Amino acid sequence: MSDSTTPPRRPTEGDIELLQVVQQVELAARDLYALALDGAEGDSANTFAGLLAHHDMYAQSVSSQIGRAAPQTRDEKLYSSLKAGFDTAAAWELENRLVVTHTNLLGIIEGTEPAALIASILVAESRHVVALATLA
């Protein structure tokens, strides 16, 4: 895209490919929080339940951007690599990685609607990091 071109509003083909990965990662995060929620108590349980709901919502929002191209499946490699011992510290690490990943995506995604969505998810995931740090 040249500097004189107005960016597209809707996701480009390249954006769709990136958003497919984002959705799978968000679904993996949702499922990791579901796993962590089983057996969690008190503040940890409340936090994991909230983060589970947030990541589910992010996956649904991505799906609304890419429609039928949405894979609707989690990133199995990510899920499998983190499921053993997924606790507050592992959740903090995951959220930090998601913040970095989503920040990088903002420099790549061309469509203004998907960029706005990723930016909104990024802000929330940054807050997740802070919330999880208070539990550690």
Short mmCIF file of N, CA, C and O in Angstrom, two decimals:
data_model
loop_
_atom_site.label_atom_id
_atom_site.label_comp_id
_atom_site.label_asym_id
_atom_site.label_seq_id
_atom_site.Cartn_x
_atom_site.Cartn_y
_atom_site.Cartn_z
N MET A 1 0.85 -1.18 0.00
CA MET A 1 0.00 0.00 0.00
C MET A 1 0.90 1.24 0.00
O MET A 1 1.78 1.36 0.83
N SER A 2 0.68 2.15 -0.93
CA SER A 2 1.50 3.36 -0.99
C SER A 2 0.99 4.36 0.04
O SER A 2 -0.13 4.28 0.52
N ASP A 3 1.85 5.33 0.37
CA ASP A 3 1.49 6.32 1.38
C ASP A 3 0.33 7.20 0.95
O ASP A 3 -0.37 7.75 1.79
N SER A 4 0.08 7.32 -0.35
CA SER A 4 -0.98 8.19 -0.84
C SER A 4 -2.31 7.46 -0.97
O SER A 4 -3.30 8.06 -1.34
N THR A 5 -2.33 6.18 -0.67
CA THR A 5 -3.54 5.38 -0.79
C THR A 5 -4.29 5.34 0.53
O THR A 5 -3.69 5.15 1.58
N THR A 6 -5.57 5.54 0.46
CA THR A 6 -6.40 5.42 1.66
C THR A 6 -6.47 3.95 2.04
O THR A 6 -6.75 3.10 1.20
N PRO A 7 -6.23 3.64 3.32
CA PRO A 7 -6.28 2.22 3.71
C PRO A 7 -7.70 1.67 3.57
O PRO A 7 -8.68 2.40 3.72
N PRO A 8 -7.81 0.39 3.29
CA PRO A 8 -9.14 -0.20 3.17
C PRO A 8 -9.82 -0.25 4.54
O PRO A 8 -9.15 -0.32 5.57
N ARG A 9 -11.11 -0.21 4.53
CA ARG A 9 -11.87 -0.31 5.77
C ARG A 9 -11.95 -1.75 6.23
O ARG A 9 -11.71 -2.07 7.37
N ARG A 10 -12.28 -2.64 5.32
CA ARG A 10 -12.47 -4.06 5.62
C ARG A 10 -11.13 -4.81 5.55
O ARG A 10 -10.17 -4.30 4.95
N PRO A 11 -11.05 -6.01 6.11
CA PRO A 11 -9.81 -6.78 6.07
C PRO A 11 -9.40 -7.15 4.64
O PRO A 11 -10.25 -7.51 3.83
N THR A 12 -8.11 -7.02 4.37
CA THR A 12 -7.58 -7.48 3.09
C THR A 12 -7.39 -9.00 3.17
O THR A 12 -7.54 -9.60 4.24
N GLU A 13 -7.02 -9.62 2.06
CA GLU A 13 -6.75 -11.07 2.08
C GLU A 13 -5.64 -11.39 3.08
O GLU A 13 -5.72 -12.38 3.81
N GLY A 14 -4.61 -10.56 3.10
CA GLY A 14 -3.52 -10.75 4.06
C GLY A 14 -3.99 -10.59 5.50
O GLY A 14 -3.57 -11.33 6.39
N ASP A 15 -4.87 -9.61 5.72
CA ASP A 15 -5.44 -9.40 7.05
C ASP A 15 -6.23 -10.63 7.50
O ASP A 15 -6.16 -11.04 8.67
N ILE A 16 -6.99 -11.19 6.57
CA ILE A 16 -7.81 -12.36 6.90
C ILE A 16 -6.92 -13.51 7.38
O ILE A 16 -7.23 -14.16 8.39
N GLU A 17 -5.82 -13.73 6.71
CA GLU A 17 -4.90 -14.79 7.13
C GLU A 17 -4.37 -14.53 8.54
O GLU A 17 -4.30 -15.45 9.37
N LEU A 18 -4.01 -13.29 8.83
CA LEU A 18 -3.52 -12.95 10.16
C LEU A 18 -4.63 -13.09 11.21
O LEU A 18 -4.39 -13.60 12.31
N LEU A 19 -5.83 -12.64 10.87
CA LEU A 19 -6.95 -12.71 11.80
C LEU A 19 -7.37 -14.15 12.08
O LEU A 19 -7.85 -14.45 13.18
N GLN A 20 -7.17 -15.03 11.13
CA GLN A 20 -7.45 -16.45 11.37
C GLN A 20 -6.54 -16.98 12.48
O GLN A 20 -7.00 -17.69 13.38
N VAL A 21 -5.28 -16.60 12.44
CA VAL A 21 -4.34 -17.01 13.47
C VAL A 21 -4.73 -16.37 14.81
O VAL A 21 -4.71 -17.04 15.85
N VAL A 22 -5.08 -15.10 14.78
CA VAL A 22 -5.49 -14.41 16.00
C VAL A 22 -6.67 -15.14 16.64
O VAL A 22 -6.69 -15.39 17.86
N GLN A 23 -7.65 -15.50 15.83
CA GLN A 23 -8.81 -16.19 16.41
C GLN A 23 -8.40 -17.51 17.05
O GLN A 23 -8.84 -17.84 18.15
N GLN A 24 -7.54 -18.26 16.40
CA GLN A 24 -7.11 -19.54 16.96
C GLN A 24 -6.34 -19.35 18.27
O GLN A 24 -6.50 -20.13 19.21
N VAL A 25 -5.53 -18.33 18.34
CA VAL A 25 -4.78 -18.03 19.57
C VAL A 25 -5.74 -17.62 20.68
O VAL A 25 -5.61 -18.06 21.83
N GLU A 26 -6.72 -16.78 20.35
CA GLU A 26 -7.69 -16.35 21.37
C GLU A 26 -8.52 -17.54 21.88
O GLU A 26 -8.83 -17.62 23.07
N LEU A 27 -8.86 -18.45 20.99
CA LEU A 27 -9.60 -19.64 21.43
C LEU A 27 -8.73 -20.55 22.30
O LEU A 27 -9.22 -21.14 23.27
N ALA A 28 -7.45 -20.63 22.00
CA ALA A 28 -6.54 -21.40 22.85
C ALA A 28 -6.44 -20.75 24.23
O ALA A 28 -6.48 -21.45 25.25
N ALA A 29 -6.34 -19.42 24.27
CA ALA A 29 -6.30 -18.73 25.55
C ALA A 29 -7.58 -18.98 26.34
O ALA A 29 -7.54 -19.26 27.54
N ARG A 30 -8.72 -18.89 25.67
CA ARG A 30 -10.00 -19.17 26.33
C ARG A 30 -10.00 -20.56 26.96
O ARG A 30 -10.36 -20.73 28.12
N ASP A 31 -9.54 -21.54 26.20
CA ASP A 31 -9.55 -22.91 26.69
C ASP A 31 -8.53 -23.12 27.81
O ASP A 31 -8.76 -23.93 28.72
N LEU A 32 -7.42 -22.41 27.78
CA LEU A 32 -6.46 -22.49 28.87
C LEU A 32 -7.06 -21.92 30.16
O LEU A 32 -6.86 -22.48 31.24
N TYR A 33 -7.79 -20.83 30.05
CA TYR A 33 -8.43 -20.27 31.24
C TYR A 33 -9.54 -21.20 31.75
O TYR A 33 -9.74 -21.30 32.96
N ALA A 34 -10.22 -21.89 30.86
CA ALA A 34 -11.22 -22.87 31.28
C ALA A 34 -10.54 -23.98 32.07
O ALA A 34 -11.05 -24.43 33.11
N LEU A 35 -9.40 -24.41 31.61
CA LEU A 35 -8.63 -25.44 32.30
C LEU A 35 -8.17 -24.94 33.67
O LEU A 35 -8.28 -25.66 34.67
N ALA A 36 -7.66 -23.72 33.71
CA ALA A 36 -7.17 -23.15 34.97
C ALA A 36 -8.31 -22.91 35.96
O ALA A 36 -8.11 -23.01 37.17
N LEU A 37 -9.46 -22.60 35.44
CA LEU A 37 -10.62 -22.32 36.29
C LEU A 37 -11.04 -23.55 37.08
O LEU A 37 -11.48 -23.44 38.23
N ASP A 38 -10.88 -24.70 36.48
CA ASP A 38 -11.21 -25.95 37.16
C ASP A 38 -10.23 -26.15 38.32
O ASP A 38 -9.06 -26.41 38.10
N GLY A 39 -10.69 -25.98 39.52
CA GLY A 39 -9.83 -26.12 40.69
C GLY A 39 -9.34 -24.80 41.27
O GLY A 39 -8.76 -24.79 42.35
N ALA A 40 -9.55 -23.69 40.57
CA ALA A 40 -9.13 -22.39 41.10
C ALA A 40 -10.15 -21.91 42.13
O ALA A 40 -11.32 -22.30 42.09
N GLU A 41 -9.68 -21.09 43.04
CA GLU A 41 -10.56 -20.57 44.09
C GLU A 41 -10.36 -19.07 44.25
O GLU A 41 -9.34 -18.53 43.86
N GLY A 42 -11.34 -18.43 44.86
CA GLY A 42 -11.23 -17.02 45.24
C GLY A 42 -10.94 -16.09 44.09
O GLY A 42 -11.54 -16.19 43.02
N ASP A 43 -9.98 -15.18 44.34
CA ASP A 43 -9.64 -14.17 43.33
C ASP A 43 -9.13 -14.79 42.04
O ASP A 43 -9.41 -14.30 40.95
N SER A 44 -8.38 -15.88 42.15
CA SER A 44 -7.87 -16.54 40.95
C SER A 44 -9.02 -17.07 40.11
O SER A 44 -9.03 -16.89 38.89
N ALA A 45 -10.00 -17.69 40.75
CA ALA A 45 -11.15 -18.22 40.02
C ALA A 45 -11.91 -17.10 39.33
O ALA A 45 -12.30 -17.22 38.15
N ASN A 46 -12.13 -16.01 40.04
CA ASN A 46 -12.86 -14.87 39.46
C ASN A 46 -12.09 -14.27 38.28
O ASN A 46 -12.68 -13.93 37.25
N THR A 47 -10.78 -14.15 38.44
CA THR A 47 -9.96 -13.59 37.37
C THR A 47 -9.95 -14.51 36.16
O THR A 47 -10.14 -14.05 35.03
N PHE A 48 -9.74 -15.81 36.39
CA PHE A 48 -9.72 -16.75 35.27
C PHE A 48 -11.07 -16.78 34.54
O PHE A 48 -11.12 -16.84 33.31
N ALA A 49 -12.16 -16.70 35.29
CA ALA A 49 -13.49 -16.68 34.66
C ALA A 49 -13.66 -15.44 33.78
O ALA A 49 -14.18 -15.52 32.66
N GLY A 50 -13.21 -14.31 34.28
CA GLY A 50 -13.29 -13.08 33.50
C GLY A 50 -12.44 -13.13 32.25
O GLY A 50 -12.88 -12.74 31.16
N LEU A 51 -11.22 -13.64 32.39
CA LEU A 51 -10.32 -13.71 31.24
C LEU A 51 -10.81 -14.72 30.22
O LEU A 51 -10.69 -14.50 29.01
N LEU A 52 -11.38 -15.80 30.68
CA LEU A 52 -11.99 -16.78 29.77
C LEU A 52 -13.06 -16.09 28.92
O LEU A 52 -13.08 -16.22 27.70
N ALA A 53 -13.93 -15.34 29.58
CA ALA A 53 -15.01 -14.64 28.86
C ALA A 53 -14.44 -13.61 27.89
O ALA A 53 -14.93 -13.47 26.76
N HIS A 54 -13.40 -12.90 28.30
CA HIS A 54 -12.79 -11.89 27.42
C HIS A 54 -12.23 -12.53 26.16
O HIS A 54 -12.49 -12.05 25.05
N HIS A 55 -11.47 -13.61 26.33
CA HIS A 55 -10.86 -14.24 25.16
C HIS A 55 -11.91 -14.86 24.24
O HIS A 55 -11.75 -14.86 23.03
N ASP A 56 -12.98 -15.37 24.82
CA ASP A 56 -14.08 -15.88 23.99
C ASP A 56 -14.69 -14.73 23.17
O ASP A 56 -14.94 -14.88 21.98
N MET A 57 -14.88 -13.59 23.82
CA MET A 57 -15.42 -12.42 23.14
C MET A 57 -14.47 -11.94 22.03
O MET A 57 -14.90 -11.57 20.94
N TYR A 58 -13.17 -11.96 22.28
CA TYR A 58 -12.21 -11.53 21.26
C TYR A 58 -12.29 -12.46 20.04
O TYR A 58 -12.28 -11.99 18.90
N ALA A 59 -12.37 -13.76 20.29
CA ALA A 59 -12.47 -14.72 19.19
C ALA A 59 -13.74 -14.49 18.38
O ALA A 59 -13.72 -14.54 17.15
N GLN A 60 -14.84 -14.19 19.06
CA GLN A 60 -16.09 -13.91 18.37
C GLN A 60 -16.00 -12.62 17.56
O GLN A 60 -16.52 -12.54 16.44
N SER A 61 -15.33 -11.63 18.12
CA SER A 61 -15.17 -10.35 17.41
C SER A 61 -14.33 -10.52 16.15
O SER A 61 -14.64 -9.94 15.11
N VAL A 62 -13.28 -11.32 16.26
CA VAL A 62 -12.46 -11.60 15.08
C VAL A 62 -13.30 -12.33 14.04
O VAL A 62 -13.24 -12.02 12.85
N SER A 63 -14.10 -13.27 14.49
CA SER A 63 -14.98 -14.01 13.58
C SER A 63 -15.91 -13.06 12.83
O SER A 63 -16.17 -13.25 11.64
N SER A 64 -16.39 -12.04 13.51
CA SER A 64 -17.28 -11.09 12.84
C SER A 64 -16.57 -10.31 11.76
O SER A 64 -17.19 -9.85 10.80
N GLN A 65 -15.26 -10.16 11.87
CA GLN A 65 -14.48 -9.45 10.86
C GLN A 65 -14.24 -10.31 9.62
O GLN A 65 -14.17 -9.79 8.51
N ILE A 66 -14.08 -11.63 9.81
CA ILE A 66 -13.67 -12.47 8.69
C ILE A 66 -14.72 -13.49 8.27
O ILE A 66 -14.51 -14.24 7.32
N GLY A 67 -15.84 -13.52 8.95
CA GLY A 67 -16.97 -14.35 8.54
C GLY A 67 -16.64 -15.82 8.39
O GLY A 67 -16.05 -16.43 9.27
N ARG A 68 -16.99 -16.37 7.26
CA ARG A 68 -16.82 -17.81 7.02
C ARG A 68 -15.36 -18.23 6.96
O ARG A 68 -15.06 -19.42 7.04
N ALA A 69 -14.46 -17.29 6.83
CA ALA A 69 -13.03 -17.62 6.81
C ALA A 69 -12.50 -17.91 8.22
O ALA A 69 -11.38 -18.38 8.38
N ALA A 70 -13.32 -17.64 9.24
CA ALA A 70 -12.90 -17.89 10.62
C ALA A 70 -12.77 -19.38 10.88
O ALA A 70 -13.72 -20.13 10.64
N PRO A 71 -11.63 -19.84 11.38
CA PRO A 71 -11.42 -21.27 11.57
C PRO A 71 -12.26 -21.87 12.71
O PRO A 71 -12.58 -23.06 12.68
N GLN A 72 -12.61 -21.10 13.71
CA GLN A 72 -13.42 -21.56 14.85
C GLN A 72 -12.78 -22.72 15.61
O GLN A 72 -13.47 -23.52 16.23
N THR A 73 -11.47 -22.83 15.54
CA THR A 73 -10.74 -23.85 16.29
C THR A 73 -9.56 -23.19 16.98
O THR A 73 -9.01 -22.20 16.49
N ARG A 74 -9.17 -23.76 18.12
CA ARG A 74 -8.05 -23.18 18.86
C ARG A 74 -6.72 -23.56 18.21
O ARG A 74 -6.63 -24.52 17.44
N ASP A 75 -5.70 -22.82 18.57
CA ASP A 75 -4.33 -23.13 18.18
C ASP A 75 -3.89 -24.28 19.09
O ASP A 75 -3.56 -24.08 20.25
N GLU A 76 -3.94 -25.48 18.54
CA GLU A 76 -3.69 -26.68 19.34
C GLU A 76 -2.25 -26.73 19.84
O GLU A 76 -1.99 -27.20 20.96
N LYS A 77 -1.31 -26.27 19.04
CA LYS A 77 0.09 -26.28 19.44
C LYS A 77 0.29 -25.37 20.66
O LYS A 77 0.96 -25.76 21.63
N LEU A 78 -0.27 -24.18 20.64
CA LEU A 78 -0.17 -23.26 21.77
C LEU A 78 -0.84 -23.86 23.01
O LEU A 78 -0.25 -23.88 24.09
N TYR A 79 -2.05 -24.35 22.83
CA TYR A 79 -2.79 -24.94 23.95
C TYR A 79 -2.00 -26.09 24.58
O TYR A 79 -1.82 -26.14 25.80
N SER A 80 -1.52 -27.00 23.75
CA SER A 80 -0.80 -28.18 24.26
C SER A 80 0.50 -27.80 24.96
O SER A 80 0.89 -28.44 25.93
N SER A 81 1.15 -26.75 24.47
CA SER A 81 2.42 -26.34 25.07
C SER A 81 2.26 -25.69 26.43
O SER A 81 3.20 -25.66 27.22
N LEU A 82 1.05 -25.19 26.74
CA LEU A 82 0.85 -24.45 28.00
C LEU A 82 -0.10 -25.13 28.99
O LEU A 82 -0.17 -24.71 30.14
N LYS A 83 -0.81 -26.15 28.55
CA LYS A 83 -1.87 -26.70 29.41
C LYS A 83 -1.36 -27.34 30.69
O LYS A 83 -2.04 -27.27 31.71
N ALA A 84 -0.19 -27.95 30.67
CA ALA A 84 0.35 -28.56 31.89
C ALA A 84 0.81 -27.44 32.84
O ALA A 84 1.69 -26.66 32.50
N GLY A 85 0.16 -27.35 33.96
CA GLY A 85 0.56 -26.35 34.96
C GLY A 85 0.17 -24.93 34.62
O GLY A 85 0.83 -23.99 35.07
N PHE A 86 -0.87 -24.75 33.82
CA PHE A 86 -1.29 -23.38 33.49
C PHE A 86 -1.87 -22.73 34.75
O PHE A 86 -2.92 -23.10 35.25
N ASP A 87 -1.12 -21.77 35.27
CA ASP A 87 -1.49 -21.10 36.51
C ASP A 87 -1.38 -19.59 36.30
O ASP A 87 -1.22 -19.12 35.16
N THR A 88 -1.42 -18.84 37.38
CA THR A 88 -1.36 -17.38 37.28
C THR A 88 -0.08 -16.91 36.60
O THR A 88 -0.12 -16.01 35.75
N ALA A 89 1.04 -17.51 36.94
CA ALA A 89 2.32 -17.10 36.34
C ALA A 89 2.33 -17.41 34.84
O ALA A 89 2.78 -16.58 34.03
N ALA A 90 1.83 -18.58 34.46
CA ALA A 90 1.77 -18.93 33.04
C ALA A 90 0.79 -18.03 32.30
O ALA A 90 1.03 -17.65 31.15
N ALA A 91 -0.31 -17.68 32.96
CA ALA A 91 -1.29 -16.77 32.35
C ALA A 91 -0.68 -15.40 32.13
O ALA A 91 -0.89 -14.78 31.08
N TRP A 92 0.09 -14.93 33.09
CA TRP A 92 0.77 -13.64 32.97
C TRP A 92 1.71 -13.65 31.77
O TRP A 92 1.74 -12.71 30.99
N GLU A 93 2.48 -14.74 31.63
CA GLU A 93 3.38 -14.90 30.49
C GLU A 93 2.61 -14.89 29.18
O GLU A 93 3.00 -14.23 28.22
N LEU A 94 1.52 -15.64 29.12
CA LEU A 94 0.70 -15.71 27.91
C LEU A 94 0.18 -14.33 27.54
O LEU A 94 0.28 -13.90 26.38
N GLU A 95 -0.38 -13.62 28.51
CA GLU A 95 -0.93 -12.29 28.22
C GLU A 95 0.15 -11.34 27.74
O GLU A 95 -0.08 -10.54 26.82
N ASN A 96 1.34 -11.42 28.32
CA ASN A 96 2.46 -10.58 27.85
C ASN A 96 2.80 -10.90 26.40
O ASN A 96 3.04 -9.99 25.60
N ARG A 97 2.83 -12.18 26.07
CA ARG A 97 3.12 -12.58 24.68
C ARG A 97 2.04 -12.09 23.73
O ARG A 97 2.33 -11.67 22.61
N LEU A 98 0.79 -12.13 24.18
CA LEU A 98 -0.30 -11.64 23.33
C LEU A 98 -0.20 -10.13 23.11
O LEU A 98 -0.48 -9.65 22.01
N VAL A 99 0.19 -9.40 24.13
CA VAL A 99 0.37 -7.95 23.98
C VAL A 99 1.44 -7.66 22.93
O VAL A 99 1.24 -6.83 22.04
N VAL A 100 2.55 -8.35 22.99
CA VAL A 100 3.63 -8.15 22.01
C VAL A 100 3.16 -8.53 20.61
O VAL A 100 3.37 -7.78 19.65
N THR A 101 2.51 -9.67 20.51
CA THR A 101 2.03 -10.14 19.20
C THR A 101 1.04 -9.16 18.60
O THR A 101 1.14 -8.80 17.41
N HIS A 102 0.07 -8.72 19.39
CA HIS A 102 -0.95 -7.80 18.87
C HIS A 102 -0.35 -6.44 18.53
O HIS A 102 -0.79 -5.80 17.58
N THR A 103 0.64 -6.01 19.30
CA THR A 103 1.32 -4.76 18.98
C THR A 103 2.00 -4.88 17.61
O THR A 103 1.90 -3.97 16.78
N ASN A 104 2.66 -5.99 17.38
CA ASN A 104 3.30 -6.22 16.08
C ASN A 104 2.28 -6.27 14.94
O ASN A 104 2.54 -5.76 13.85
N LEU A 105 1.13 -6.87 15.20
CA LEU A 105 0.09 -6.95 14.16
C LEU A 105 -0.38 -5.57 13.72
O LEU A 105 -0.73 -5.38 12.56
N LEU A 106 -0.40 -4.61 14.63
CA LEU A 106 -0.85 -3.27 14.27
C LEU A 106 0.01 -2.63 13.19
O LEU A 106 -0.46 -1.78 12.45
N GLY A 107 1.25 -3.07 13.09
CA GLY A 107 2.13 -2.57 12.04
C GLY A 107 1.98 -3.30 10.72
O GLY A 107 2.58 -2.90 9.72
N ILE A 108 1.19 -4.37 10.72
CA ILE A 108 1.04 -5.20 9.52
C ILE A 108 -0.36 -5.12 8.92
O ILE A 108 -0.52 -5.05 7.70
N ILE A 109 -1.36 -5.15 9.77
CA ILE A 109 -2.75 -5.17 9.30
C ILE A 109 -3.06 -3.88 8.54
O ILE A 109 -2.73 -2.79 9.01
N GLU A 110 -3.72 -4.02 7.40
CA GLU A 110 -4.00 -2.87 6.54
C GLU A 110 -5.39 -2.29 6.73
O GLU A 110 -5.57 -1.08 6.64
N GLY A 111 -6.39 -3.13 6.94
CA GLY A 111 -7.76 -2.66 7.08
C GLY A 111 -7.95 -1.87 8.36
O GLY A 111 -7.43 -2.26 9.42
N THR A 112 -8.69 -0.79 8.28
CA THR A 112 -8.88 0.04 9.48
C THR A 112 -9.80 -0.64 10.51
O THR A 112 -9.57 -0.49 11.71
N GLU A 113 -10.81 -1.38 10.07
CA GLU A 113 -11.68 -2.07 11.02
C GLU A 113 -10.95 -3.16 11.78
O GLU A 113 -11.04 -3.22 13.01
N PRO A 114 -10.21 -4.05 11.11
CA PRO A 114 -9.48 -5.05 11.88
C PRO A 114 -8.37 -4.44 12.74
O PRO A 114 -8.10 -4.93 13.84
N ALA A 115 -7.75 -3.36 12.28
CA ALA A 115 -6.72 -2.71 13.09
C ALA A 115 -7.34 -2.13 14.37
O ALA A 115 -6.75 -2.25 15.46
N ALA A 116 -8.52 -1.53 14.25
CA ALA A 116 -9.20 -0.99 15.43
C ALA A 116 -9.57 -2.12 16.40
O ALA A 116 -9.44 -1.96 17.63
N LEU A 117 -10.00 -3.24 15.87
CA LEU A 117 -10.34 -4.39 16.72
C LEU A 117 -9.10 -4.89 17.45
O LEU A 117 -9.13 -5.09 18.67
N ILE A 118 -8.01 -5.09 16.74
CA ILE A 118 -6.77 -5.57 17.37
C ILE A 118 -6.29 -4.57 18.42
O ILE A 118 -5.85 -4.96 19.51
N ALA A 119 -6.39 -3.29 18.14
CA ALA A 119 -5.99 -2.27 19.11
C ALA A 119 -6.83 -2.36 20.38
O ALA A 119 -6.31 -2.24 21.49
N SER A 120 -8.13 -2.59 20.23
CA SER A 120 -8.99 -2.68 21.41
C SER A 120 -8.68 -3.94 22.22
O SER A 120 -8.68 -3.91 23.46
N ILE A 121 -8.37 -5.03 21.54
CA ILE A 121 -7.98 -6.26 22.24
C ILE A 121 -6.64 -6.04 22.95
O ILE A 121 -6.46 -6.46 24.10
N LEU A 122 -5.73 -5.37 22.29
CA LEU A 122 -4.42 -5.08 22.86
C LEU A 122 -4.52 -4.31 24.17
O LEU A 122 -3.86 -4.64 25.16
N VAL A 123 -5.37 -3.31 24.20
CA VAL A 123 -5.54 -2.51 25.42
C VAL A 123 -6.06 -3.40 26.55
O VAL A 123 -5.56 -3.36 27.68
N ALA A 124 -7.05 -4.23 26.26
CA ALA A 124 -7.61 -5.11 27.28
C ALA A 124 -6.58 -6.12 27.76
O ALA A 124 -6.47 -6.39 28.97
N GLU A 125 -5.82 -6.69 26.83
CA GLU A 125 -4.84 -7.69 27.23
C GLU A 125 -3.71 -7.06 28.04
O GLU A 125 -3.14 -7.71 28.93
N SER A 126 -3.40 -5.81 27.80
CA SER A 126 -2.43 -5.10 28.64
C SER A 126 -2.94 -5.01 30.07
O SER A 126 -2.18 -5.16 31.02
N ARG A 127 -4.22 -4.77 30.20
CA ARG A 127 -4.82 -4.72 31.54
C ARG A 127 -4.84 -6.10 32.19
O ARG A 127 -4.72 -6.22 33.41
N HIS A 128 -4.97 -7.14 31.38
CA HIS A 128 -4.92 -8.51 31.91
C HIS A 128 -3.58 -8.75 32.60
O HIS A 128 -3.52 -9.39 33.65
N VAL A 129 -2.50 -8.27 31.98
CA VAL A 129 -1.17 -8.44 32.53
C VAL A 129 -1.10 -7.84 33.93
O VAL A 129 -0.59 -8.46 34.87
N VAL A 130 -1.64 -6.64 34.08
CA VAL A 130 -1.62 -5.96 35.38
C VAL A 130 -2.46 -6.73 36.40
O VAL A 130 -2.02 -6.95 37.53
N ALA A 131 -3.64 -7.16 36.00
CA ALA A 131 -4.50 -7.91 36.91
C ALA A 131 -3.83 -9.20 37.38
O ALA A 131 -3.88 -9.55 38.56
N LEU A 132 -3.20 -9.91 36.45
CA LEU A 132 -2.53 -11.15 36.81
C LEU A 132 -1.31 -10.92 37.69
O LEU A 132 -1.00 -11.72 38.57
N ALA A 133 -0.63 -9.81 37.49
CA ALA A 133 0.53 -9.49 38.32
C ALA A 133 0.12 -9.28 39.78
O ALA A 133 0.88 -9.61 40.70
N THR A 134 -1.07 -8.76 40.00
CA THR A 134 -1.53 -8.56 41.38
C THR A 134 -1.86 -9.86 42.08
O THR A 134 -1.87 -9.93 43.29
N LEU A 135 -2.14 -10.91 41.29
CA LEU A 135 -2.44 -12.23 41.87
C LEU A 135 -1.19 -13.04 42.17
O LEU A 135 -1.23 -13.95 42.99
N ALA A 136 -0.11 -12.72 41.47
CA ALA A 136 1.11 -13.54 41.60
C ALA A 136 1.79 -13.37 42.94
O ALA A 136 1.62 -12.47 43.68
#
